[in-house]
Coordinates of C-alpha atoms in Angstrom, one line a residue:
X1 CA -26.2 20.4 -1.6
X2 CA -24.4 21.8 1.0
X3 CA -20.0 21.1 1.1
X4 CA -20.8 20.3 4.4
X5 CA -21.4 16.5 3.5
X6 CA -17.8 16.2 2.7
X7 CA -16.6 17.4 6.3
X8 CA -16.0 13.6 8.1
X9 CA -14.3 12.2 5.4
X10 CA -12.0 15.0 5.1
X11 CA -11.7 15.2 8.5
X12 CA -10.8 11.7 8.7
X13 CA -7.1 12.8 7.1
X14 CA -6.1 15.9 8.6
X15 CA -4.9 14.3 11.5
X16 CA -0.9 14.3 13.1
X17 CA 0.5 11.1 11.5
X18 CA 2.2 8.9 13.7
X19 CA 4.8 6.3 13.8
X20 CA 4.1 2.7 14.3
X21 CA 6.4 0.3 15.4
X22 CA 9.7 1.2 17.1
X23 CA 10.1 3.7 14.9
X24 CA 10.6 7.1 17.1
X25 CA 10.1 10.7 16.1
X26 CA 7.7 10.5 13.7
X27 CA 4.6 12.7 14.3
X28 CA 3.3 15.5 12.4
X29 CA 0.4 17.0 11.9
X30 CA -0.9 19.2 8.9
X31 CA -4.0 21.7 9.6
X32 CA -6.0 24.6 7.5
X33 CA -6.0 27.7 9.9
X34 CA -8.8 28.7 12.2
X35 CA -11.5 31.0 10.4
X36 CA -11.3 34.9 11.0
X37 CA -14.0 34.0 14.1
X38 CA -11.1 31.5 15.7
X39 CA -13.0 28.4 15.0
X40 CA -10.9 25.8 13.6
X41 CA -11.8 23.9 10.2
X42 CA -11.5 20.4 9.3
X43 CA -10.7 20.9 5.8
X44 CA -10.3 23.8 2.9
X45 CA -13.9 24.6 1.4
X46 CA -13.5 27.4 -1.2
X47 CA -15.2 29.1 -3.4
X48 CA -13.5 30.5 -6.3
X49 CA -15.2 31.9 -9.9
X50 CA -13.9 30.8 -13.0
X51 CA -10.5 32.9 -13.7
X52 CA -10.2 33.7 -10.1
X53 CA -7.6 32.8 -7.7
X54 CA -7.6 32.5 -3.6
X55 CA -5.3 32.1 -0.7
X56 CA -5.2 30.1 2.3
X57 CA -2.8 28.5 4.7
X58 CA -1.9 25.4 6.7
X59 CA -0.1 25.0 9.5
X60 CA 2.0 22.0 9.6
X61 CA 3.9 20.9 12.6
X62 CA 6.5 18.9 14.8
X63 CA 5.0 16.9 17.4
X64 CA 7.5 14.3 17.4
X65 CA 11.0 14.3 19.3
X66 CA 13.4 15.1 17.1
X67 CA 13.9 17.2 13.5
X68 CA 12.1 15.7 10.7
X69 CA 12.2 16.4 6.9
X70 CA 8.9 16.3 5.2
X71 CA 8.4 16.1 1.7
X72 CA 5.1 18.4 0.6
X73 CA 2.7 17.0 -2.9
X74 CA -0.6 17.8 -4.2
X75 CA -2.8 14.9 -4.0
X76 CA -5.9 14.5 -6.3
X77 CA -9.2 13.6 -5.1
X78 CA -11.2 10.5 -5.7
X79 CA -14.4 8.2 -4.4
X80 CA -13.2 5.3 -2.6
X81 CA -14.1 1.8 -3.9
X82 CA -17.1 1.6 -1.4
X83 CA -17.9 5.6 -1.6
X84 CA -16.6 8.0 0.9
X85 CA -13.5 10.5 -0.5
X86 CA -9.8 9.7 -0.8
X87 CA -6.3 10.9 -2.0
X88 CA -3.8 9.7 -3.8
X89 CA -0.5 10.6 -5.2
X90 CA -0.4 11.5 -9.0
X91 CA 3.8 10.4 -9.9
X92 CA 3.1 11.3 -13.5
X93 CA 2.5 15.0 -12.5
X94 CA -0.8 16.9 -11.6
X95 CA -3.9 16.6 -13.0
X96 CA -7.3 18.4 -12.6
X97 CA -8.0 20.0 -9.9
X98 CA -4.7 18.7 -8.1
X99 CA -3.1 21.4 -10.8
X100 CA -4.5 24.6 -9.5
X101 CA -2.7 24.3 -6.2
X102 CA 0.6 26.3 -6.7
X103 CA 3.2 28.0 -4.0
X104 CA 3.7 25.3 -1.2
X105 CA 7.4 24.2 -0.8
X106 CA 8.2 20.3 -2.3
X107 CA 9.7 20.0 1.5
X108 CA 10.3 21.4 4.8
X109 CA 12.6 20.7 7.5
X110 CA 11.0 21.5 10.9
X111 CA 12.7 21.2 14.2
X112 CA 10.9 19.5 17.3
X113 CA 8.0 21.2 18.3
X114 CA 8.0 23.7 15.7
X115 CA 5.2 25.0 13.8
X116 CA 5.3 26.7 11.1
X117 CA 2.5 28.3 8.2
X118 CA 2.3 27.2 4.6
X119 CA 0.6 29.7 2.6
X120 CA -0.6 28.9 -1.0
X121 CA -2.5 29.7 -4.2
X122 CA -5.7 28.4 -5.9
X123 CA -5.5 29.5 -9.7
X124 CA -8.8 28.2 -11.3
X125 CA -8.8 28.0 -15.1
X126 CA -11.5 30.3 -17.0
X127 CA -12.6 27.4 -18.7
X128 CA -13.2 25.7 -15.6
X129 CA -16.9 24.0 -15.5
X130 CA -19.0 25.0 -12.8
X131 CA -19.0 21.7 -10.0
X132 CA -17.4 20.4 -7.1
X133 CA -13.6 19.7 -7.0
X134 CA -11.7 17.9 -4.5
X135 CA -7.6 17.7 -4.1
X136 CA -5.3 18.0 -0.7
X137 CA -2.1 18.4 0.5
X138 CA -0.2 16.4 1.3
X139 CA 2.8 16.2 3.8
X140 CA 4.6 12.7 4.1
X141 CA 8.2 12.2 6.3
X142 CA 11.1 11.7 4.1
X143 CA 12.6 9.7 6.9
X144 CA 12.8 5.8 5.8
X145 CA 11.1 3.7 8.3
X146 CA 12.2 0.0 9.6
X147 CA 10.3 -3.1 8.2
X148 CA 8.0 -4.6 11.0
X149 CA 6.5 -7.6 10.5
X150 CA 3.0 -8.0 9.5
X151 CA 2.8 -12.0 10.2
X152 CA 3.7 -15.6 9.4
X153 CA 2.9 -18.7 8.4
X154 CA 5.2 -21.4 9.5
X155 CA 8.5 -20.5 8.0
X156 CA 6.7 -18.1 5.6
X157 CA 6.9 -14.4 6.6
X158 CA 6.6 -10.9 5.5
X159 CA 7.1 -7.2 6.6
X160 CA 5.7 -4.2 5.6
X161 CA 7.9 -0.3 5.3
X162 CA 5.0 2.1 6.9
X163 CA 4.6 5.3 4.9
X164 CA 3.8 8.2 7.3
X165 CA 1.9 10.3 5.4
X166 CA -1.2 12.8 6.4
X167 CA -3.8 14.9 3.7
X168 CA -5.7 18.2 4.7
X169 CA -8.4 17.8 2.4
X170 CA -9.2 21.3 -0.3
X171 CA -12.6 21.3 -1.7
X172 CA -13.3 24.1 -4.5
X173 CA -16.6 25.2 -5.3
X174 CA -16.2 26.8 -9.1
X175 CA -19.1 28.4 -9.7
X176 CA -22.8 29.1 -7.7
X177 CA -23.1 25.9 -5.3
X178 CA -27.3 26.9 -5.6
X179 CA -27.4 26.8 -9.2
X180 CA -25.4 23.5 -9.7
X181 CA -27.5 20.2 -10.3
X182 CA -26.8 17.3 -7.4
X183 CA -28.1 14.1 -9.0
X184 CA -27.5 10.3 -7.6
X185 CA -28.3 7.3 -10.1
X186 CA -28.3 3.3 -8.8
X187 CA -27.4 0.3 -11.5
X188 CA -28.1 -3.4 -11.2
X189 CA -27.5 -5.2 -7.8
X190 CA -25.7 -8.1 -7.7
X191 CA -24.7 -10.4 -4.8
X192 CA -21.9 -12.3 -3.5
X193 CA -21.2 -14.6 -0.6
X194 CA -18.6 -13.4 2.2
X195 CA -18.2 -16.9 4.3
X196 CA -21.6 -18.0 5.3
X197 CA -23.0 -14.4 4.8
X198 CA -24.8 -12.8 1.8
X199 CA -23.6 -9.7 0.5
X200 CA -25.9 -7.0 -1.7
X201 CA -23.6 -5.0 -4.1
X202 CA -25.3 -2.0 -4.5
X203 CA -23.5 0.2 -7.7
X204 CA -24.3 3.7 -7.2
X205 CA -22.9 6.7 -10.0
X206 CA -23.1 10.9 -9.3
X207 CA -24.0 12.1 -12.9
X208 CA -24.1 15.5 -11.4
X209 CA -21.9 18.5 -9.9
X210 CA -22.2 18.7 -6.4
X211 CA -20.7 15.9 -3.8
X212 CA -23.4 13.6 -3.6
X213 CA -24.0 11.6 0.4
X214 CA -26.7 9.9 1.1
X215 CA -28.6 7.0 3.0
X216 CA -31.3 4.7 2.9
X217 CA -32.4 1.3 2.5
X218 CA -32.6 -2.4 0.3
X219 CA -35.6 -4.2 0.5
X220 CA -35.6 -8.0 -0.7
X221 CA -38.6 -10.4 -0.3
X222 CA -37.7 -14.2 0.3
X223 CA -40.6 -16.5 0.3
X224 CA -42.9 -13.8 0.4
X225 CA -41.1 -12.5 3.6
X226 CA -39.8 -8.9 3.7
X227 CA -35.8 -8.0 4.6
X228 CA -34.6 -4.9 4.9
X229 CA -31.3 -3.5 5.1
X230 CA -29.3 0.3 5.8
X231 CA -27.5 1.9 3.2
X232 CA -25.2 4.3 3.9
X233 CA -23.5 6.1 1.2
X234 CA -20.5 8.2 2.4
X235 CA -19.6 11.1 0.0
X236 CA -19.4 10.0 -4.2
X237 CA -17.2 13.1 -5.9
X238 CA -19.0 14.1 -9.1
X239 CA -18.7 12.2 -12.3
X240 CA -17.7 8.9 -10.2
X241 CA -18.9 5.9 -9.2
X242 CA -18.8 3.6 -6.2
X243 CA -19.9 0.0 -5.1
X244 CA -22.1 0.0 -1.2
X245 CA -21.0 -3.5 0.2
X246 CA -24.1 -4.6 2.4
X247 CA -24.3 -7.6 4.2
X248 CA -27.7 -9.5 4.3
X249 CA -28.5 -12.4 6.6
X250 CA -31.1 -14.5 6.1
X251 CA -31.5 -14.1 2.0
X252 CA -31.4 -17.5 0.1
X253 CA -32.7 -18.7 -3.0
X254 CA -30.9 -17.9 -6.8
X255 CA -33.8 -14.9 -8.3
X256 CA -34.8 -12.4 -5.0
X257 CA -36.6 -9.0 -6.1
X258 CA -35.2 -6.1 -4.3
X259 CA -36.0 -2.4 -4.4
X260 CA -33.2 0.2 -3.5
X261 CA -34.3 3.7 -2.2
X262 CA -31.6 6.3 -1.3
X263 CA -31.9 9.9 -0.4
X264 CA -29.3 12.7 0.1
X265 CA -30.4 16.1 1.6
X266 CA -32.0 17.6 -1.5
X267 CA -33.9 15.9 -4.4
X268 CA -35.7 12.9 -5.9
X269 CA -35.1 9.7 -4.6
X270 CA -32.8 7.3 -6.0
X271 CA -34.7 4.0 -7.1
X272 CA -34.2 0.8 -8.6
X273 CA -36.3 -2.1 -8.6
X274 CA -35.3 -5.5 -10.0
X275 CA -34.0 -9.1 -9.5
X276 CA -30.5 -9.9 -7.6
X277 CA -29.2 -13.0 -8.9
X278 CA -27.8 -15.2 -5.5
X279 CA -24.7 -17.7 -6.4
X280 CA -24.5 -20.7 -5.0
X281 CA -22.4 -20.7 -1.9
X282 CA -19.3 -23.1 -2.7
X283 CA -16.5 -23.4 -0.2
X284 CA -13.0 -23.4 -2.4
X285 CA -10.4 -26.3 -0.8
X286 CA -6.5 -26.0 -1.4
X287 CA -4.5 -29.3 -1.5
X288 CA -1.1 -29.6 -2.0
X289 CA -0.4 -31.6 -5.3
X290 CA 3.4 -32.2 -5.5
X291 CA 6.5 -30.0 -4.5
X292 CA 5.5 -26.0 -4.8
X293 CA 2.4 -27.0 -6.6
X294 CA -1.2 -26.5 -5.2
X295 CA -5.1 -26.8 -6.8
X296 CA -7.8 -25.1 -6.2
X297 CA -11.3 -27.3 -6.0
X298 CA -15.1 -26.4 -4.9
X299 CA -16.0 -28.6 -2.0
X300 CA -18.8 -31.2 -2.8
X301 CA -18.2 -31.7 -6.5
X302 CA -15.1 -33.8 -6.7
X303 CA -15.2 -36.8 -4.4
X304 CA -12.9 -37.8 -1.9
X305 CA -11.5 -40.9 -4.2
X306 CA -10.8 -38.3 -7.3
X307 CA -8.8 -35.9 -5.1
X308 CA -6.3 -39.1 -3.8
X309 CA -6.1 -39.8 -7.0
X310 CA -5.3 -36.3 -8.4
X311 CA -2.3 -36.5 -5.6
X312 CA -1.2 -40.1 -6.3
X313 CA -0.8 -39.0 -9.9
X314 CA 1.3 -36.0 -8.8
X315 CA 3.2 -38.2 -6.9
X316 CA 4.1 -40.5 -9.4
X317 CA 4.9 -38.2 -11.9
X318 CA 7.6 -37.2 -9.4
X319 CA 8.9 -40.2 -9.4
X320 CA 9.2 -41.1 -12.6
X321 CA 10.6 -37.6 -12.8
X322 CA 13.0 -38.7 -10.0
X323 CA 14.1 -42.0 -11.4
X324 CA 14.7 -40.1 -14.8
X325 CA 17.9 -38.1 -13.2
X326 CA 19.2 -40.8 -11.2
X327 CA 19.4 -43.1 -14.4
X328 CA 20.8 -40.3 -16.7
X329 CA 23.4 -39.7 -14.0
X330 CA 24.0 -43.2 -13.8
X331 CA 24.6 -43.9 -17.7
X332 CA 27.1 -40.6 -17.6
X333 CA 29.3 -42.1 -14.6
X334 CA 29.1 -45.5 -16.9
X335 CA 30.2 -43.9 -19.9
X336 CA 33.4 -42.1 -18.4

């Protein structure tokens, strides 16, 4: 499968992080360097043998409007919850491919407008199996940002400290790409409801060594009536697994038969036939039972009566609770 697959979702990162509320200053952006041609690239994609090393470099930059300190990690690569490639940060120190990454500065002052090339070191271990490896760097400002406010709820509020962070995305190819296997496998479906909408959750696993995209479709029959739905699986890093979210309209009934066919570039199919269990759709209701204190109930299966009571008890038990202080305080002012 060609590395090409992982290009949007890469992509998607190495872009000039900005600041968000009335935070100024804060935009940077960190880019790999244009190919020997002069065309620029989205992301790293190298190929380096087992016991080999390579170089490249990004260019990181100042776009913002005064001098910023950035601090400069090694994120590791992973499938998002819903497929499609990620980063994170590893605190506890490096691991897999995140550790062959070696010679970039831990930070980097730059003044406004300045650009300036990172040059560093891919060191891949001779025991290294043959696959597909993801990892990126990472450049975040080391500039603490304000709180803004990210909503209410009467006098209930919170705020949020945004991290400006962006991730050039490195994918290493250890080994021959043509002689690697690309494999895509699809476990039971279940379902869900989102509001009044049915949702198909569609568990999909790469048992192979290649990045793994693909698309396709899920076909359901309810009441001897056909329903079919896209599936789009954004890219699913080797040896991980991801869950496609997709929302179906007009499915009912508990026991539906569906099929799921997907298909990346090159080889079989991915099947699975079988029957998606429906829940029944219950609406959850929140009332307030006494001071701090709330409950959780399904609509329709408690009546109206049993709820007031369920409150009235609360109430009382408040009360009593109330009536309990007052006499004790009472008795104490008696006594002395």
């Amino acid at each position: 499968m060609s590395i090409a697959a992982l290009a949007l979702a890469a992509a998607g990162t190495a872009v000039p992080a900005r600041a968000g509320g009335s935070v100024g200053g804060g935009s940077f952006g960190l880019t790999p360097t244009s190919t020997s041609t002069g065309r620029p690239r989205s992301y790293f994609n190298l190929t380096v043998p087992p016991g080999k090393t390579a170089r490249d470099t990004a260019i990181i930059s100042n776009t913002g409007s005064r001098t910023q300190r950035l601090k400069i990690t090694i994120s590791q690569g992973v499938t998002a919850a819903n497929s499609g490639s990620a980063y994170q940060n590893t605190p506890g120190g490096c691991t897999g491919a995140s550790c062959w990454v070696t010679g970039l500065p831990t930070a980097i002052t730059l003044a406004h407008g300045e650009r300036r090339a990172l040059r560093f070191r891919i060191a891949v271990p001779a025991d290294a199996q043959p696959a597909q490896y993801l990892t990126g760097i990472t450049a975040e400002s080391l500039t603490p940002s304000s709180a803004v406010a990210a909503g209410s709820n009467g006098q209930a509020s919170a705020k949020v400290n945004i991290v400006r962070q962006v991730t050039a995305g490195v994918a290493i190819t250890v080994g021959a790409l043509t002689q690697m296997k690309t494999a895509l496998a699809v476990a039971p479906v279940s379902a869900e409801w989102i509001g009044h909408t049915p949702r198909l959750l569609i568990p999909v696993h790469n048992p192979g060594q290649t990045f793994v995209k693909a698309k396709g479709t899920i076909s359901c029959r309810v009441h001897d009536r056909p329903h079919a739905y896209d599936v789009i699986m954004q890219t699913v890093l080797p040896g991980t697994n991801a869950v496609l979210p997709i929302n179906a309209p007009g499915l009912s009934g508990e026991s539906i038969p569906c099929k799921v066919r997907l298909r990346e570039s090159t080889g079989p199919a991915a099947l699975w036939s079988g029957t998606v269990t429906l829940p029944s759709r219950t609406q959850k209701k929140i009332i307030h039972t006494g001071n701090g204190a709330y409950t959780t109930l399904p609509d329709n299966t408690i009546p109206f009566w049993a709820i007031a009571l369920i409150v009235l008890g609360a109430l009382i038990l408040t009360a009593l609770l109330v009536l309990l202080v007052l006499q004790r305080k009472h008795r104490q002012r008696a006594s002395s």
